[in-house]
Coordinates of C-alpha atoms in Angstrom, one line a residue:
M1 CA -33.9 -66.8 73.5
P2 CA -30.6 -66.4 75.1
I3 CA -28.2 -63.3 74.3
E4 CA -26.0 -64.5 71.6
Y5 CA -23.5 -61.3 71.6
D6 CA -23.4 -58.1 73.8
A7 CA -23.5 -56.2 71.0
V8 CA -24.4 -56.4 67.0
V9 CA -23.2 -53.7 64.4
V10 CA -24.9 -53.5 61.1
G11 CA -22.4 -51.9 58.5
S12 CA -18.9 -52.6 58.2
G13 CA -17.6 -49.0 57.4
P14 CA -14.9 -47.4 59.2
N15 CA -17.2 -46.4 61.8
G16 CA -19.1 -49.4 62.1
L17 CA -15.6 -51.0 62.6
A18 CA -14.6 -48.4 65.0
A19 CA -17.6 -49.0 67.1
A20 CA -17.1 -52.6 67.1
I21 CA -13.6 -52.6 68.2
T22 CA -14.3 -50.1 70.8
L23 CA -16.7 -52.6 72.4
A24 CA -14.4 -55.4 72.0
R25 CA -11.6 -53.8 73.6
A26 CA -14.0 -53.3 76.7
G27 CA -14.4 -57.2 76.6
C28 CA -17.8 -57.0 74.8
S29 CA -18.6 -59.9 72.4
V30 CA -19.5 -58.1 69.1
L31 CA -20.8 -59.4 65.5
V32 CA -20.6 -57.1 62.4
C33 CA -23.1 -57.7 59.9
E34 CA -22.3 -56.8 56.2
A35 CA -24.5 -56.9 53.1
N36 CA -22.0 -56.7 50.5
A37 CA -19.5 -59.4 49.7
T38 CA -16.7 -57.1 50.8
I39 CA -16.4 -55.1 53.9
G40 CA -15.8 -51.3 53.9
G41 CA -18.5 -49.4 53.3
G42 CA -16.8 -46.1 51.6
A43 CA -13.3 -47.6 52.2
R44 CA -13.4 -50.1 49.7
S45 CA -10.9 -50.6 46.6
A46 CA -11.3 -52.9 43.4
E47 CA -10.4 -53.4 40.0
L48 CA -13.3 -51.1 38.4
T49 CA -11.6 -50.5 34.9
L50 CA -9.0 -53.0 33.6
P51 CA -7.0 -55.9 35.3
G52 CA -4.4 -54.5 37.4
F53 CA -5.8 -50.7 37.6
L54 CA -6.9 -50.4 41.4
H55 CA -9.5 -47.8 42.0
D56 CA -11.0 -46.6 45.3
V57 CA -14.8 -46.9 45.1
C58 CA -15.3 -43.8 47.3
S59 CA -12.9 -42.2 49.6
A60 CA -9.2 -42.1 48.4
V61 CA -6.9 -39.5 50.8
H62 CA -7.4 -39.8 54.4
P63 CA -6.1 -37.0 56.4
L64 CA -8.4 -37.1 59.0
A65 CA -7.9 -40.8 59.5
A66 CA -4.2 -40.7 59.9
G67 CA -4.9 -37.6 62.3
S68 CA -7.4 -39.3 64.3
P69 CA -6.9 -39.9 67.9
F70 CA -8.7 -42.9 67.8
F71 CA -7.1 -44.4 64.7
R72 CA -3.7 -43.6 66.2
R73 CA -4.3 -45.5 69.2
L74 CA -5.0 -48.8 67.3
P75 CA -2.2 -51.0 66.0
L76 CA -3.1 -51.1 62.4
E77 CA 0.4 -51.3 61.1
K78 CA 0.3 -54.7 62.6
F79 CA -2.6 -55.9 60.1
G80 CA -1.0 -54.5 56.9
L81 CA -2.0 -50.8 56.9
T82 CA 0.6 -48.4 55.9
W83 CA 0.4 -45.0 54.7
I84 CA 2.1 -43.2 51.1
E85 CA 3.2 -39.9 52.2
P86 CA 3.5 -37.6 49.0
E87 CA 6.4 -35.2 48.4
I88 CA 3.7 -32.6 48.5
P89 CA 0.3 -33.0 50.1
L90 CA -1.6 -31.0 47.4
A91 CA -1.1 -28.9 44.5
H92 CA -3.5 -26.4 42.8
P93 CA -2.7 -25.8 39.4
L94 CA -3.2 -22.2 38.0
D95 CA -3.8 -21.3 34.3
D96 CA 0.1 -19.8 34.0
G97 CA 1.7 -22.8 34.5
S98 CA 2.3 -22.4 38.1
A99 CA 0.7 -24.4 40.8
A100 CA -0.1 -23.4 44.3
C101 CA 0.9 -26.1 46.7
L102 CA 0.3 -27.6 50.6
Y103 CA 3.6 -28.8 51.9
R104 CA 3.8 -30.1 55.1
D105 CA 6.0 -27.5 56.5
V106 CA 3.7 -24.3 57.0
D107 CA 6.8 -22.0 56.7
L108 CA 7.6 -23.4 53.1
T109 CA 3.9 -23.4 52.1
A110 CA 4.0 -19.8 53.2
A111 CA 7.2 -19.1 51.2
Q112 CA 5.8 -20.0 47.8
L113 CA 2.7 -17.6 48.4
S114 CA 5.0 -14.7 48.0
A115 CA 2.8 -11.7 48.7
D116 CA 0.2 -13.7 51.0
S117 CA 3.4 -15.6 52.9
S118 CA 2.7 -13.7 56.2
A119 CA -1.1 -13.7 56.5
Y120 CA -0.9 -17.4 55.7
R121 CA 1.7 -17.9 58.3
R122 CA -0.3 -16.2 60.9
L123 CA -3.6 -18.3 60.2
M124 CA -2.1 -21.4 59.7
K125 CA 0.8 -22.0 62.2
P126 CA -0.8 -21.7 65.4
L127 CA -3.6 -24.2 64.1
A128 CA -1.1 -26.7 63.1
R129 CA 0.7 -26.5 66.1
N130 CA -2.5 -27.2 68.1
W131 CA -3.7 -30.0 65.8
E132 CA -3.8 -32.7 68.6
K133 CA -5.9 -30.5 70.9
L134 CA -8.0 -29.3 68.1
A135 CA -8.4 -33.0 66.8
N136 CA -10.0 -34.2 70.0
E137 CA -12.3 -31.5 70.1
F138 CA -13.8 -31.6 66.7
L139 CA -13.7 -35.1 66.0
Q140 CA -16.2 -35.9 68.5
P141 CA -20.0 -35.1 68.9
M142 CA -20.3 -31.4 68.6
L143 CA -22.1 -30.8 71.9
H144 CA -19.7 -31.3 74.3
L145 CA -17.7 -29.6 77.0
P146 CA -14.5 -28.6 75.1
R147 CA -11.1 -29.3 77.0
H148 CA -9.3 -26.8 75.0
P149 CA -11.9 -23.7 74.9
W150 CA -9.4 -20.9 74.1
T151 CA -7.5 -22.9 71.3
L152 CA -10.9 -24.0 70.3
A153 CA -11.9 -20.1 69.8
R154 CA -9.1 -19.3 67.9
F155 CA -10.0 -21.7 65.3
G156 CA -14.0 -21.4 65.6
I157 CA -14.0 -17.8 64.8
P158 CA -12.3 -17.6 61.1
A159 CA -13.9 -21.2 60.9
L160 CA -17.6 -19.3 60.8
C161 CA -16.8 -17.2 58.0
P162 CA -17.7 -18.0 54.6
A163 CA -14.7 -19.2 52.6
T164 CA -14.8 -16.4 50.0
L165 CA -15.0 -13.9 52.5
L166 CA -11.8 -15.3 54.8
A167 CA -10.1 -15.8 51.7
K168 CA -10.3 -12.3 50.3
F169 CA -9.9 -10.8 53.2
L170 CA -6.9 -12.3 54.6
F171 CA -5.0 -13.0 50.8
R172 CA -4.0 -10.5 48.4
R173 CA -3.3 -12.9 45.6
E174 CA -4.8 -15.6 43.4
P175 CA -2.4 -18.7 44.4
A176 CA -3.2 -18.2 48.1
R177 CA -6.9 -17.7 47.4
A178 CA -7.4 -20.4 45.3
L179 CA -5.5 -23.1 47.1
F180 CA -7.7 -22.2 50.1
A181 CA -10.9 -22.2 48.2
G182 CA -10.2 -25.5 46.8
I183 CA -9.5 -27.0 50.2
A184 CA -12.8 -25.3 51.5
A185 CA -14.8 -26.8 48.5
H186 CA -14.6 -30.2 50.5
S187 CA -17.6 -28.8 52.4
F188 CA -20.1 -29.5 49.7
L189 CA -21.4 -26.2 50.6
P190 CA -21.4 -23.0 48.6
L191 CA -18.4 -21.0 49.7
E192 CA -20.5 -18.0 50.5
S193 CA -22.1 -20.1 53.3
I194 CA -21.1 -19.5 56.7
A195 CA -19.0 -22.0 58.5
S196 CA -17.7 -23.1 54.9
S197 CA -14.1 -21.9 55.9
A198 CA -14.1 -24.7 59.0
F199 CA -13.4 -27.4 56.0
G200 CA -10.6 -25.3 54.6
L201 CA -9.0 -24.8 57.8
V202 CA -9.3 -28.3 59.2
L203 CA -8.0 -30.1 56.2
G204 CA -5.5 -27.5 55.7
M205 CA -3.9 -27.7 59.2
A206 CA -4.2 -31.3 59.0
G207 CA -2.0 -31.3 55.8
H208 CA 0.4 -29.5 57.8
A209 CA 0.1 -31.8 60.8
V210 CA -0.3 -35.3 59.7
G211 CA -0.1 -34.9 55.6
W212 CA -2.9 -36.0 53.2
P213 CA -1.6 -39.5 53.0
I214 CA -3.1 -42.4 50.8
P215 CA -3.3 -46.1 52.2
R216 CA -1.1 -48.4 50.4
G217 CA -3.0 -50.6 48.3
G218 CA -6.1 -48.4 48.1
S219 CA -8.7 -47.6 50.9
Q220 CA -9.9 -51.3 51.3
Q221 CA -6.6 -51.6 53.7
I222 CA -8.2 -49.4 56.0
A223 CA -10.9 -51.4 56.6
N224 CA -9.1 -54.9 56.3
A225 CA -6.7 -53.5 59.1
L226 CA -9.4 -52.6 61.6
A227 CA -10.9 -56.0 60.6
G228 CA -8.0 -57.9 61.1
Y229 CA -7.8 -56.0 64.5
L230 CA -11.4 -56.6 65.6
R231 CA -11.1 -60.3 64.9
E232 CA -7.8 -60.7 66.8
L233 CA -9.9 -59.2 69.8
G234 CA -12.5 -61.9 69.4
G235 CA -15.0 -60.1 67.1
D236 CA -16.8 -61.7 64.5
I237 CA -17.6 -60.4 61.0
E238 CA -20.2 -61.6 58.6
V239 CA -20.5 -60.7 55.1
N240 CA -23.3 -61.1 52.5
R241 CA -25.4 -60.8 55.9
R242 CA -28.3 -58.1 54.5
V243 CA -30.5 -57.3 57.5
E244 CA -34.2 -57.0 56.3
N245 CA -35.6 -56.4 59.9
L246 CA -33.8 -56.0 63.4
N247 CA -35.8 -59.2 64.3
D248 CA -33.5 -61.0 61.7
L249 CA -30.5 -60.3 64.2
P250 CA -29.0 -62.6 66.9
K251 CA -30.1 -61.8 70.4
S252 CA -28.2 -58.7 71.8
H253 CA -27.9 -56.4 74.6
A254 CA -27.3 -53.8 72.0
I255 CA -27.7 -53.1 68.2
L256 CA -25.6 -50.4 66.5
L257 CA -26.4 -49.2 62.8
D258 CA -23.6 -47.8 60.5
V259 CA -26.0 -47.4 57.6
S260 CA -27.9 -44.6 55.7
V261 CA -31.0 -43.2 56.8
W262 CA -33.0 -44.7 54.1
E263 CA -31.4 -48.2 55.2
F264 CA -32.4 -47.3 58.9
L265 CA -35.8 -46.5 58.3
R266 CA -36.2 -49.9 56.2
I267 CA -35.0 -52.1 58.7
A268 CA -36.1 -50.5 61.7
S269 CA -39.1 -48.3 61.0
G270 CA -41.1 -50.8 62.9
Q271 CA -39.3 -50.5 66.2
M272 CA -39.2 -46.4 66.3
P273 CA -41.7 -44.0 67.3
S274 CA -43.9 -42.8 64.9
A275 CA -42.8 -38.7 65.4
Y276 CA -38.9 -40.0 64.8
R277 CA -39.7 -42.0 61.8
R278 CA -41.6 -39.1 60.0
R279 CA -38.5 -36.6 61.0
L280 CA -36.5 -39.2 59.3
E281 CA -38.9 -39.6 56.5
S282 CA -38.4 -35.7 55.6
F283 CA -34.4 -36.1 55.7
R284 CA -32.7 -35.1 52.7
H285 CA -29.0 -36.1 51.4
G286 CA -26.7 -33.4 50.3
P287 CA -25.3 -33.6 46.9
G288 CA -24.9 -36.8 45.0
I289 CA -21.6 -37.9 43.5
F290 CA -21.1 -39.4 40.1
K291 CA -17.9 -40.6 39.5
I292 CA -16.0 -41.7 36.3
D293 CA -13.2 -44.1 36.6
Y294 CA -10.4 -44.1 34.0
A295 CA -7.4 -46.3 33.2
L296 CA -4.4 -44.5 32.0
S297 CA -1.3 -45.4 30.1
E298 CA 0.9 -43.2 31.7
P299 CA 1.0 -40.3 34.3
I300 CA -0.9 -37.2 33.4
P301 CA 1.7 -34.8 31.7
W302 CA 1.1 -31.7 34.0
K303 CA 2.7 -28.5 33.0
A304 CA 3.6 -27.6 36.7
E305 CA 6.5 -29.7 38.0
A306 CA 5.0 -29.9 41.6
C307 CA 2.0 -31.6 40.3
R308 CA 4.1 -34.3 39.3
H309 CA 5.1 -35.0 43.0
A310 CA 1.9 -34.0 44.6
G311 CA -0.5 -36.8 46.1
T312 CA -3.8 -34.7 45.7
I313 CA -4.3 -32.1 42.6
H314 CA -7.4 -29.6 42.9
L315 CA -8.4 -28.6 39.4
G316 CA -10.7 -25.6 40.1
G317 CA -9.3 -22.5 38.5
T318 CA -9.7 -19.2 40.7
I319 CA -11.4 -18.7 43.7
D320 CA -14.5 -17.1 41.8
E321 CA -14.7 -20.1 39.5
I322 CA -14.6 -22.5 42.2
A323 CA -17.4 -20.7 43.8
V324 CA -19.6 -20.3 41.3
A325 CA -19.2 -24.2 40.5
E326 CA -20.1 -24.9 44.0
R327 CA -22.9 -22.4 43.9
D328 CA -24.1 -24.2 40.9
V329 CA -24.1 -27.5 42.8
A330 CA -25.9 -26.2 45.7
R331 CA -28.8 -24.8 43.3
G332 CA -29.1 -28.4 41.8
W333 CA -27.3 -28.4 38.7
L334 CA -23.7 -28.6 37.3
R335 CA -21.7 -26.7 35.0
S336 CA -18.8 -27.8 33.3
R337 CA -16.3 -26.7 35.9
V338 CA -13.3 -28.6 37.8
F339 CA -12.9 -29.7 41.3
S340 CA -10.4 -31.9 42.7
T341 CA -8.0 -34.4 41.3
K342 CA -6.3 -37.0 43.9
R343 CA -3.3 -38.9 42.9
A344 CA -1.3 -41.6 44.7
P345 CA 2.3 -42.3 43.1
R346 CA 2.9 -45.6 41.9
G347 CA -0.3 -47.5 41.4
G348 CA -2.5 -44.6 43.0
N349 CA -5.5 -43.3 41.7
T350 CA -6.7 -40.1 40.3
R351 CA -9.8 -38.0 41.5
C352 CA -11.2 -34.9 39.6
G353 CA -14.3 -32.9 39.4
R354 CA -16.7 -31.2 36.7
T355 CA -14.6 -30.7 34.0
V356 CA -10.7 -32.2 33.1
T357 CA -9.5 -29.6 30.9
S358 CA -6.3 -29.1 29.1
R359 CA -4.9 -25.7 30.6
S360 CA -2.9 -27.2 33.3
I361 CA -2.0 -30.3 31.2
A362 CA 1.3 -30.0 28.9
G363 CA 0.9 -30.8 25.3
S364 CA -2.5 -32.4 25.8
T365 CA -5.5 -31.2 23.5
C366 CA -7.7 -34.0 25.0
R367 CA -10.9 -32.6 27.4
T368 CA -13.4 -34.4 29.3
A369 CA -16.2 -32.5 29.4
W370 CA -20.0 -32.8 30.3
S371 CA -23.2 -30.8 31.2
L372 CA -25.4 -32.4 33.3
K373 CA -28.9 -31.0 34.6
S374 CA -30.7 -32.8 37.4
S375 CA -33.6 -31.9 39.8
D376 CA -30.8 -33.1 42.6
S377 CA -27.7 -31.2 43.1
L378 CA -24.9 -33.2 41.6
R379 CA -20.8 -33.6 41.9
V380 CA -19.0 -35.3 39.5
F381 CA -15.3 -37.0 39.9
A382 CA -13.2 -38.8 37.9
T383 CA -10.6 -41.4 39.1
A384 CA -7.9 -42.6 37.0
S385 CA -5.3 -45.3 38.0
W386 CA -2.2 -46.7 36.2
P387 CA -0.9 -50.3 37.3
A388 CA 1.9 -50.3 40.2
T389 CA 4.0 -52.3 37.7
K390 CA 4.3 -49.1 35.4

């Protein structure tokens, strides 16, 4: 049987499309197979509630996409990808009606943290200044020879600390501690875990270096732009092409799988050594996510004015409240707590976790609360949107 493609990629998430683009730019013929009717994997958007209300199916805010050395070398703007840059990348409302904010400018962020301004500046300014060097180090396989070892060490030493330990050691007041803890909670790890600070540092310095931007039109636009560029390079994409077995694919020199472990086992178990198959069969996913989507009649009436201008809102309370909630997730059950709200101005979407309370919302008595118990750990998010015409 003759070779039809140099490479076939199964799965059209951003990683699969990026791999296909890399091969196509090297002159290879490439086919991408997607089981669903829409490409994108976790970078998809759809009208999940009411007509005109666009929600992101999974990811919403993309600092690491905007700051990725690979993505920044691609002409994705030519294929319709533009970024919404909120005035304030992140706000963390507190019970007293104020909010701790992550601004693009490190000094501005530090200034509103009052007693902790010097400590915040010392921590984040060198990291943000070296974003390009650090991004090239940690946005690649862990095992590699670092090109900037001293810069990486300056990041790596605090990054290894548990988030609660680092925040309470460096900061004296709750606003700075809560701001850092809310960012670090994106790790899906208990904040007492080793290296949980790494997520807070990476996403924090990304906020200063490249912002926390939102794709205009939703995350689907990232996938659409990647697909458009791939097609310009001569690559092919087939949707509604569910692969049941690797033997179903066209003959090629290489097959790349951008799929979950379980899908990998389903379609390729017959072609892998039994020992490796057993290792994959014992793989356990991290915490699951349960997402609720809301259609809003108007923007949320936050008490803190900064929240009305922020692209991302973290509803988590104090560092201790966030730590308890993350610990509960790790233990396999979920209490009524709040984690993260993400909102894009004009037609964007909101993502919040655990419980949406009225404490940070002016004149609001509504409360969305739930208590879930499960044999598997679970995180709860909610997304809310209003039409772009509003």
